[in-house]
CSV table of C-alpha atoms and ligand atoms in Angstrom, one decimal:
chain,number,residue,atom,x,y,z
A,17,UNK,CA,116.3,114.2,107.1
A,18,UNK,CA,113.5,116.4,108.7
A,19,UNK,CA,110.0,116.4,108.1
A,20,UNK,CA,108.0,118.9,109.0
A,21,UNK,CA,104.7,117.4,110.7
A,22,UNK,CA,101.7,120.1,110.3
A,23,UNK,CA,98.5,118.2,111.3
A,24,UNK,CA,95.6,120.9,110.6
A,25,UNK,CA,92.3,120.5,111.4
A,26,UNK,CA,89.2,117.9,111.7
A,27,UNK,CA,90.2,114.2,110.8
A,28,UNK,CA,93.6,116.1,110.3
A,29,UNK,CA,95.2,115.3,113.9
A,30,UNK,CA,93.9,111.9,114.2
A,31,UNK,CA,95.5,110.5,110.3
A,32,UNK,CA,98.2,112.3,110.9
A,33,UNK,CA,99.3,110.6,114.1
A,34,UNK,CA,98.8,107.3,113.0
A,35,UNK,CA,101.2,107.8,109.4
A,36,UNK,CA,103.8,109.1,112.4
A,37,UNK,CA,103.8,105.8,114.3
A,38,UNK,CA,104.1,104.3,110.4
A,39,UNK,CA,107.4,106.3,110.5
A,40,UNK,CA,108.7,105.4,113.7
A,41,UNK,CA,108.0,101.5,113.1
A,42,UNK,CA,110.9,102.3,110.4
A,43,UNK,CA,113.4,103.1,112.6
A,44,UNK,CA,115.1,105.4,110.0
A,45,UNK,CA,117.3,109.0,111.3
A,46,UNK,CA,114.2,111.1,110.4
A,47,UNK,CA,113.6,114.3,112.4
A,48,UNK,CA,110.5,115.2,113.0
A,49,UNK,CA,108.9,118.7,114.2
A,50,UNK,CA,105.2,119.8,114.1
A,51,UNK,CA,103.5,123.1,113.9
A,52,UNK,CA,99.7,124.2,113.8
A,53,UNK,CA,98.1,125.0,110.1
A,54,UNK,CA,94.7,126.2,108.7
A,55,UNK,CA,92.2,127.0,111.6
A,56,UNK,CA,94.2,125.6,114.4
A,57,UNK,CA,96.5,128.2,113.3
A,58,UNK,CA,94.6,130.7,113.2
A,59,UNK,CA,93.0,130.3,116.6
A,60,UNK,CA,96.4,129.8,117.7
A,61,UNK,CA,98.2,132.6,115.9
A,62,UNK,CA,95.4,134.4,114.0
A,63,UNK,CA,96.8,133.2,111.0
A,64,UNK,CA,96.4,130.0,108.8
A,65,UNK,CA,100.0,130.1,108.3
A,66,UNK,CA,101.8,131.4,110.3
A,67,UNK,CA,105.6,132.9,109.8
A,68,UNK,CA,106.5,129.7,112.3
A,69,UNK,CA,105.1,127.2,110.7
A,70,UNK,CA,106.0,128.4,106.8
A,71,UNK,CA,109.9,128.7,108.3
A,72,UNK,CA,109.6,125.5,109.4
A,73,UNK,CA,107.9,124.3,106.3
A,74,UNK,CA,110.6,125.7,104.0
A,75,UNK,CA,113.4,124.5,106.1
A,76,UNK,CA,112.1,120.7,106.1
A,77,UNK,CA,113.2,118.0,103.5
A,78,UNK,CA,109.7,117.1,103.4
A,79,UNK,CA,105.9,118.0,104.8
A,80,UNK,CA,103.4,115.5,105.7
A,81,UNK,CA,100.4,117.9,105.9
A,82,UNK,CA,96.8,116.8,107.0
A,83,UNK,CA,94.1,118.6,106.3
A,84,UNK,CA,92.3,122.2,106.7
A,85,UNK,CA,89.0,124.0,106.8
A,86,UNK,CA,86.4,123.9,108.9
A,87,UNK,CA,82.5,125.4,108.1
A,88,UNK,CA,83.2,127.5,111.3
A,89,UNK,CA,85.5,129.8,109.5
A,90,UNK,CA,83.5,130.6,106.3
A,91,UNK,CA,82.8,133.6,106.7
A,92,UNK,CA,86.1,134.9,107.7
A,93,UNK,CA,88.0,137.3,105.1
A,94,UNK,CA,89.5,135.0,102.7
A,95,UNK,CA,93.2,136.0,103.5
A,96,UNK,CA,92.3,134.3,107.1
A,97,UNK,CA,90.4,131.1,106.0
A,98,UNK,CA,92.1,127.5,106.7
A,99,UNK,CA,92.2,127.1,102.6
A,100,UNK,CA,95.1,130.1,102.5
A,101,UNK,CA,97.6,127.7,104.4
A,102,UNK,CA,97.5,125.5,101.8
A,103,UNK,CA,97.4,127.8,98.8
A,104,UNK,CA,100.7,129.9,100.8
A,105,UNK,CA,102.5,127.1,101.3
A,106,UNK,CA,102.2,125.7,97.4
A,107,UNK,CA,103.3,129.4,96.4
A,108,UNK,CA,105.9,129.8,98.6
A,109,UNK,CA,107.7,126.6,98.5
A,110,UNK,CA,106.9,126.6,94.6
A,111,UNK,CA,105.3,123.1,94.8
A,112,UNK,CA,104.4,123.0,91.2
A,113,UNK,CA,103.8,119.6,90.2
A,114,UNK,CA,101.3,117.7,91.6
A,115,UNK,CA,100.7,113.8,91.6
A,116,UNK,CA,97.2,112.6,92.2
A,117,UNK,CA,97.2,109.0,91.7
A,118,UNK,CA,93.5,107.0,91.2
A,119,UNK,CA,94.4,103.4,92.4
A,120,UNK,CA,91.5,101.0,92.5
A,121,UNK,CA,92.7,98.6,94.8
A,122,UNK,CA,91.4,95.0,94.3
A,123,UNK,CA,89.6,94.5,97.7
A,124,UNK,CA,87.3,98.1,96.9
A,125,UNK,CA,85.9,97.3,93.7
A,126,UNK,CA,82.7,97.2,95.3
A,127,UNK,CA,83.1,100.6,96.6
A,128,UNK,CA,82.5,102.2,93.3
A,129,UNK,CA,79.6,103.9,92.5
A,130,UNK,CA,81.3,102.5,88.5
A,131,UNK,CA,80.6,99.2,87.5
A,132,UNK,CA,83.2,97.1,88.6
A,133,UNK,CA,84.2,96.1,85.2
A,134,UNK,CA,84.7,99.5,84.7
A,135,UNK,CA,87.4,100.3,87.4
A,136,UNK,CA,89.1,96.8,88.5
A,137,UNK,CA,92.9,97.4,88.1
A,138,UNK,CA,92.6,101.0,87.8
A,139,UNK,CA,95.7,102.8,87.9
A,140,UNK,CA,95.3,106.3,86.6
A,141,UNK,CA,97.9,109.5,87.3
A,142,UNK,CA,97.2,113.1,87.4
A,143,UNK,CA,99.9,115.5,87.3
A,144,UNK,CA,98.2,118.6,88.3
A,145,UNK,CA,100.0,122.0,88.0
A,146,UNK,CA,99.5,123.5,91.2
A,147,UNK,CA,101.2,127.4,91.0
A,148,UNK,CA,99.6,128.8,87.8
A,149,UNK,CA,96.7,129.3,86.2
A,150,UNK,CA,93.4,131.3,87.6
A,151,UNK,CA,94.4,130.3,91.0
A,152,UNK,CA,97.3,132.8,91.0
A,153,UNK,CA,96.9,134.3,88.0
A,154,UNK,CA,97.0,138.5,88.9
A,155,UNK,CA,94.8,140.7,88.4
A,156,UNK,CA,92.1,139.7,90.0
A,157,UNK,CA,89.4,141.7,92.4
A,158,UNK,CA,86.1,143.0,91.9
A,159,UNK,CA,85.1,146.5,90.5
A,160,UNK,CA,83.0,148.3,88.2
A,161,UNK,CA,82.3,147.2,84.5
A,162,UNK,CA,83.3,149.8,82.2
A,163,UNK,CA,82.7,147.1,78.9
A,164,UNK,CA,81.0,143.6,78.8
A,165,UNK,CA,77.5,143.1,78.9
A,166,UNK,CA,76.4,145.6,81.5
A,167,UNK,CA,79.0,148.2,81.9
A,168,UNK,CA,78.8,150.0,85.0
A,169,UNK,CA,77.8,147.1,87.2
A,170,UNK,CA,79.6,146.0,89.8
A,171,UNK,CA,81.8,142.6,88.7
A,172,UNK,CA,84.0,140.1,89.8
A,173,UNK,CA,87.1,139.1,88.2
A,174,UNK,CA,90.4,136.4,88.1
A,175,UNK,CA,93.0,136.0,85.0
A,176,UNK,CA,93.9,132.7,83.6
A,177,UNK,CA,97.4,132.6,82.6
A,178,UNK,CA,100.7,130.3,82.3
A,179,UNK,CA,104.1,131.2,81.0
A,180,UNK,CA,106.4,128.8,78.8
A,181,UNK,CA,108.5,127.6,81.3
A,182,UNK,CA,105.8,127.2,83.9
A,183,UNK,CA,104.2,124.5,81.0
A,184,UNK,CA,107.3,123.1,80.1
A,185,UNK,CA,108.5,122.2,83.5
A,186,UNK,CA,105.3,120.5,84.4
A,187,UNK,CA,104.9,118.9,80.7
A,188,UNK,CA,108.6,117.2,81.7
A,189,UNK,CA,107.4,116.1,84.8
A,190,UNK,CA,104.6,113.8,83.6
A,191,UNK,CA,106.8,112.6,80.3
A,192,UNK,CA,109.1,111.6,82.7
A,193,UNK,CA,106.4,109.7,85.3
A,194,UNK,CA,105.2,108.4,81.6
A,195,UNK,CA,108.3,106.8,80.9
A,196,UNK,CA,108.4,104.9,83.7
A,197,UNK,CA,104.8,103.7,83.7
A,198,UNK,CA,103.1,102.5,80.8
A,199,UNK,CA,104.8,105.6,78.3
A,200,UNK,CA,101.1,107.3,77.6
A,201,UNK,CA,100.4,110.8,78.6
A,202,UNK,CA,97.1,112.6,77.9
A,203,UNK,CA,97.3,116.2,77.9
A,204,UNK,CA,93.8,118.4,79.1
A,205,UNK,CA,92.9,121.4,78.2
A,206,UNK,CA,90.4,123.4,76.5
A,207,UNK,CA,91.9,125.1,73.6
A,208,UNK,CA,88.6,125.3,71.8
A,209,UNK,CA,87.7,127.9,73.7
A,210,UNK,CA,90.8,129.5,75.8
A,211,UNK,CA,93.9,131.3,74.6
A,212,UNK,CA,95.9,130.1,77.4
A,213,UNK,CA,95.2,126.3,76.9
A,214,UNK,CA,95.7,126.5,73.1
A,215,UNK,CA,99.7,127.5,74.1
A,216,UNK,CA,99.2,125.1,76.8
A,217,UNK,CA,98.7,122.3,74.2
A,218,UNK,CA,101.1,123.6,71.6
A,219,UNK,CA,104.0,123.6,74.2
A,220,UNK,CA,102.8,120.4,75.8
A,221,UNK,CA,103.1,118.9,72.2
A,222,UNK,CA,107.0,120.5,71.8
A,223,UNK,CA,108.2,119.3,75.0
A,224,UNK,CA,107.0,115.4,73.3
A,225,UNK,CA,108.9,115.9,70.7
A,226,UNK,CA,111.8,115.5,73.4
A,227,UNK,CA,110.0,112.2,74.6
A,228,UNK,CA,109.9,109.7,71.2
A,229,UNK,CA,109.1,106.8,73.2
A,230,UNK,CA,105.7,108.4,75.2
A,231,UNK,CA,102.7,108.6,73.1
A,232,UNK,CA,101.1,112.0,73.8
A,233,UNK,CA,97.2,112.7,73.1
A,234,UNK,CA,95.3,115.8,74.0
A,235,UNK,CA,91.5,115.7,74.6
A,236,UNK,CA,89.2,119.1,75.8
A,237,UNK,CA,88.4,119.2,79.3
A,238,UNK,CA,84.9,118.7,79.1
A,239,UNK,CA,85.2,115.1,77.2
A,240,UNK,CA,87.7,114.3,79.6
A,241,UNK,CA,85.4,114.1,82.1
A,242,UNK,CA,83.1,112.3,80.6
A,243,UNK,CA,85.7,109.5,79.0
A,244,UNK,CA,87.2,109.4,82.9
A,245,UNK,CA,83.5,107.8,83.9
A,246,UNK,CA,82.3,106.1,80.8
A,247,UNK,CA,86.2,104.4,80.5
A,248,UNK,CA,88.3,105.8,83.1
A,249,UNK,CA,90.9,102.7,82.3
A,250,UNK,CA,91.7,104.1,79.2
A,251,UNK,CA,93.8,106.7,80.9
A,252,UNK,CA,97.3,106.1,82.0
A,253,UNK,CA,99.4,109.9,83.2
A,254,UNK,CA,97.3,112.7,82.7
A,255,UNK,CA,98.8,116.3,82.6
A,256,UNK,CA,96.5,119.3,83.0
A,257,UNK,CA,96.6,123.2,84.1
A,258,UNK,CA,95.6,123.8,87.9
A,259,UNK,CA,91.6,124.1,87.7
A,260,UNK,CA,91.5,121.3,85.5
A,261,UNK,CA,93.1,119.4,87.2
A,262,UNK,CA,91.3,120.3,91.3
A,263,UNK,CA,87.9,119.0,89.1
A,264,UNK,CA,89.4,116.1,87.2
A,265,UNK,CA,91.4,114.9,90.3
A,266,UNK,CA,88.0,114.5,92.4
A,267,UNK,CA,86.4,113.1,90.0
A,268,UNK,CA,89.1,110.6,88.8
A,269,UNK,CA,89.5,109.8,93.4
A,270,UNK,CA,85.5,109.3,93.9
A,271,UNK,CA,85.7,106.8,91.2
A,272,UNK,CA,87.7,104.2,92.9
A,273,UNK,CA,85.1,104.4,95.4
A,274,UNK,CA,87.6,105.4,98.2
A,275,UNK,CA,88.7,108.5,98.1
A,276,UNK,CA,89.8,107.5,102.1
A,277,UNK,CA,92.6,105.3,100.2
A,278,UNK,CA,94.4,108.0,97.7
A,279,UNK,CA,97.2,110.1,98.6
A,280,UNK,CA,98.9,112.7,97.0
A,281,UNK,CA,102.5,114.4,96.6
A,282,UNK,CA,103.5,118.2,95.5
A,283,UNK,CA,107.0,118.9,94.7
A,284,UNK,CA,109.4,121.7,93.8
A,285,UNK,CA,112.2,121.7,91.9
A,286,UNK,CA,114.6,120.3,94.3
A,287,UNK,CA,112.0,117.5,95.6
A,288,UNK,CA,111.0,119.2,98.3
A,289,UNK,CA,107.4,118.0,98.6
A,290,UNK,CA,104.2,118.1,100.8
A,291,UNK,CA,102.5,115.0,101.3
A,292,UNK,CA,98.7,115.0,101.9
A,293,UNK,CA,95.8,112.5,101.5
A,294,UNK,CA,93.5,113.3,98.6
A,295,UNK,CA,90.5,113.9,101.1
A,296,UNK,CA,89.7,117.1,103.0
A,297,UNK,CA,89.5,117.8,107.0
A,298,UNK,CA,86.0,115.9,107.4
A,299,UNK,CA,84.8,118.0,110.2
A,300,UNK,CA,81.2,116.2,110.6
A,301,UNK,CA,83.5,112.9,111.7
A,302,UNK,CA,86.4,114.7,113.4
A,303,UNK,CA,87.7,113.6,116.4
A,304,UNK,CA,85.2,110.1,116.2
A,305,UNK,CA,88.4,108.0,116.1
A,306,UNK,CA,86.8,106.8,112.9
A,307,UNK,CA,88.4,108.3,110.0
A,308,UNK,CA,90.3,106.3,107.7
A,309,UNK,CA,93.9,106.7,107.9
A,310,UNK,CA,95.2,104.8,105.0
A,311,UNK,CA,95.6,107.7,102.4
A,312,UNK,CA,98.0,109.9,104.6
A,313,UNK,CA,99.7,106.6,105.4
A,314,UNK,CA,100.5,105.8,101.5
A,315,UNK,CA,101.4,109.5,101.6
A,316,UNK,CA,103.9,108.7,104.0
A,317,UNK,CA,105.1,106.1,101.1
A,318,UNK,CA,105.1,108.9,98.4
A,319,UNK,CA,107.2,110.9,100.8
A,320,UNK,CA,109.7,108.0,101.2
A,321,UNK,CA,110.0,108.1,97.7
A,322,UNK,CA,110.0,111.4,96.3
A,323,UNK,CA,111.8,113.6,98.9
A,324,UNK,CA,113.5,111.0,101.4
A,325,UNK,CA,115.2,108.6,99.0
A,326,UNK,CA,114.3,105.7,100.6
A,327,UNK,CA,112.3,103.7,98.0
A,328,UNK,CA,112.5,100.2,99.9
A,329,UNK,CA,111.0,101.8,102.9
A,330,UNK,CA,108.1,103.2,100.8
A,331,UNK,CA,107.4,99.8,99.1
A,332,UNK,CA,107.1,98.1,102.5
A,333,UNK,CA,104.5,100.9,103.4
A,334,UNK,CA,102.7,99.9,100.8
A,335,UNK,CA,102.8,96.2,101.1
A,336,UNK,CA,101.7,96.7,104.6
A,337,UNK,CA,98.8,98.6,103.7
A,338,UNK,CA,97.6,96.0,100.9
A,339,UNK,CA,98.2,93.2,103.6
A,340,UNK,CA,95.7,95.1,106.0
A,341,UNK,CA,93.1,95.1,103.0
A,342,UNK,CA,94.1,91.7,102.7
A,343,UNK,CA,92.9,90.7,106.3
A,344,UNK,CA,89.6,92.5,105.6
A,345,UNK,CA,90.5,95.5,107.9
A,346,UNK,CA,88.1,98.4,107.1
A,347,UNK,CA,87.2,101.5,108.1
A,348,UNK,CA,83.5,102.9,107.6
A,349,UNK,CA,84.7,104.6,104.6
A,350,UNK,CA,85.3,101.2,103.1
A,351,UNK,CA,83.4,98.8,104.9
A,352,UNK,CA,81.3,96.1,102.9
A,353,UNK,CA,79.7,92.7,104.1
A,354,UNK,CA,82.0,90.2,105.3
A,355,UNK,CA,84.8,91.9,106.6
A,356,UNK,CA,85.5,93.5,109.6
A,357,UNK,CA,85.0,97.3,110.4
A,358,UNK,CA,88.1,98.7,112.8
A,359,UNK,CA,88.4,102.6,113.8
A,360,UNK,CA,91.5,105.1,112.9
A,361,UNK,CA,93.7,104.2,115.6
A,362,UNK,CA,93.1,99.9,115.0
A,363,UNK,CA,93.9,100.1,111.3
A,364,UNK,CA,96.7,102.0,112.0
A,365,UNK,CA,98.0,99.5,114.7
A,366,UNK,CA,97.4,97.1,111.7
A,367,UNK,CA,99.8,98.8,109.2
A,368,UNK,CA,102.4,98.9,112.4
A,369,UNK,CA,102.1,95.2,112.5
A,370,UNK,CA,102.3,94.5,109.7
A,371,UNK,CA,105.5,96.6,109.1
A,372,UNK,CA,107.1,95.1,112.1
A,373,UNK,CA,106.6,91.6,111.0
A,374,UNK,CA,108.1,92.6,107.2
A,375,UNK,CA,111.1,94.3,109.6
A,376,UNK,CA,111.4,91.2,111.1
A,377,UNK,CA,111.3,88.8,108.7
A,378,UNK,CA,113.9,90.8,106.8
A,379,UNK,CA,116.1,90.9,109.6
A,380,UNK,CA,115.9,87.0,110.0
A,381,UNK,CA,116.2,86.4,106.1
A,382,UNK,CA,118.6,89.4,106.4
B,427,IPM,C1,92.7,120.6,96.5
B,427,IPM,C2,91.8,121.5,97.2
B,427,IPM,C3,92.4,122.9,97.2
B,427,IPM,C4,92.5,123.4,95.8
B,427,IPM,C5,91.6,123.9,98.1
B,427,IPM,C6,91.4,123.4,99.5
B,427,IPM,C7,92.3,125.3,98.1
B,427,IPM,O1,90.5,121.5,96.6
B,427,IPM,O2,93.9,120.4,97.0
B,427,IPM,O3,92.3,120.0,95.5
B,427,IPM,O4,91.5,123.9,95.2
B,427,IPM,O5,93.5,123.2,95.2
B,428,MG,MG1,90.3,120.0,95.1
């Protein structure tokens, strides 16, 4: 099994290494090999992905990616900016479906800016479409008007689109994560408005008809964001188009208070996937040893899962990182009164601990 380790930039090298000495406490035949990405690439290469690093990408079982970007490269072109690594690598590998789960984990109640009422136990999942839509949609560019509301000006433009099958495939995907949870899926779009999200919802709705035991509803865009913070438990699997579902996704994180804690997983059709915490590169804390490196740990977990086939692995991942939280490890991102505030590289000596001692115990139990 290889994984393909590609770091990136800010908090990106520092999370990173500590979900890799997670994998090595597992003693498991994984290979790993790493390569630069976003603006370490492009200062390295002067390119945020690089030929190098997208071979090694594609031939990897699995990715566990960091983060990019960096306000020093705004104003490059955007084919050169860190954001292009990721956006390449989704297209090329033909990541599609993307799973952004919203845990609120017991001990970070407080952490919401929600009442806790509100959030305690929440367990929302967004399946995001990540190759579609106005993110790839062609054509797109800027030029002159020649109809609209003042031809002859200069204007900007992008195309919203999706195919059948691209809907389909992603519509299957969260029936299926449906069934195995608690068998609801809410379906976002906005086909009050958009051509392309009323055939989003009708095929969305065919695909259920293949799926008897999942209750499907569909709701607009714009009330889903408000239900997610007036009664964000009333979601269970949410399936949306790829802008959609970038909005909903931060919104749905920031409400558990710790977006520090969420990881996330894009797959293919073959389960390849890239594994990356929710949370971007961080620059204004980068290289402080104080970034919190839980959510590309439980990435790590994810990974185990999806693209690794080892799910017994990924559950003691898991458990190790809830027995951390347990001890009332926290990093600043998460710290409250009364427990104890660690840096990047202590909590992830904690999770290694705490994995050894579940290695050990099982070995001794056998
Ligand atoms: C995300 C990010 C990316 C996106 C950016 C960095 C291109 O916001 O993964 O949600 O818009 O998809
Ligand atoms: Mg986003």
């Amino acid at each position: 099994m290889k994984i393909a380790v590609l770091p990136g930039d800010g908090i990106g090298t520092e999370i990173v290494a500590e979900a890799i000495r997670v994998l090595d406490t597992l003693e498991l035949p994984f290979e790993m090999e790493s390569a630069p990405v976003g603006g370490a690439a492009y200062e390295a290469h002067g390119h945020p992905l690089p030929e190098s690093t997208l071979k090694l990408a594609k031939e990897a079982d699995a990715i566990l990616f960091g983060a990019v970007g960096d306000w020093k490269y705004d104003r490059l072109e955007r084919a050169l900016r860190p954001e292009q690594a990721i956006l390449g690598l989704r297209k090329h590998l033909g990541l599609f479906a993307n799973f952004r789960p919203a845990i609120c984990y017991e001990e970070l109640v407080g952490a919401s800016s929600l009442k806790p009422e509100l959030i305690a136990g929440l367990d929302i999942l967004i399946i995001r479409e990540l190759t579609g839509d106005i993110y790839f949609g062609q054509p797109r560019g800027r030029r002159t008007a020649v109809d609209g509301h003042f031809p002859g000006a200069e204007e900007a433009f992008d195309t919203m689109r999706y195919s059948r099958p691209e809907i389909e495939r992603i519509a299957h995907v969260a029936f299926q994560a449906a069934q195995k949870r608690s068998k609801r899926v809410t379906s976002v779009d906005k086909a009050n408005v958009l051509e392309t999200f009323q055939f989003w919802k009708d095929v969305v709705s065919e695909v259920g008809k293949d799926y008897p035991d999942v209750e499907l509803d569909h709701m607009y865009v714009d009330n889903a964001a408000m239900q997610l913070v007036k009664a964000p438990k009333k979601f269970d699997v949410v399936v949306t188009g790829n802008m959609f579902g970038d909005i909903l996704s931060d919104e749905a994180a920031m409400l558990t208070g710790s977006i520090g804690m969420l990881p996330s997983a894009s797959l293919n059709s073959g389960n390849q996937g890239l594994y990356e915490p929710s949370h971007g590169s961080a620059p204004d804390i980068a290289g402080k040893g104080v970034a919190n490196p839980l959510a590309t740990i439980l990435s790590t977990a994810m990974m185990l899962r999806f693209s690794l086939n080892q799910p017994e692995a990924a559950e003691r991942v898991e458990s190790a990182v809830k027995q951390v939280l347990a001890q009332g490890l926290r990093t600043a991102d998460i710290w409250s009164e009364g427990t104890t505030r660690v840096g990047t590289r202590e909590m992830g000596d904690a999770v290694v601990a705490a994995l050894s001692s579940s290695i050990t115990k099982k070995t001794i139990t056998g």
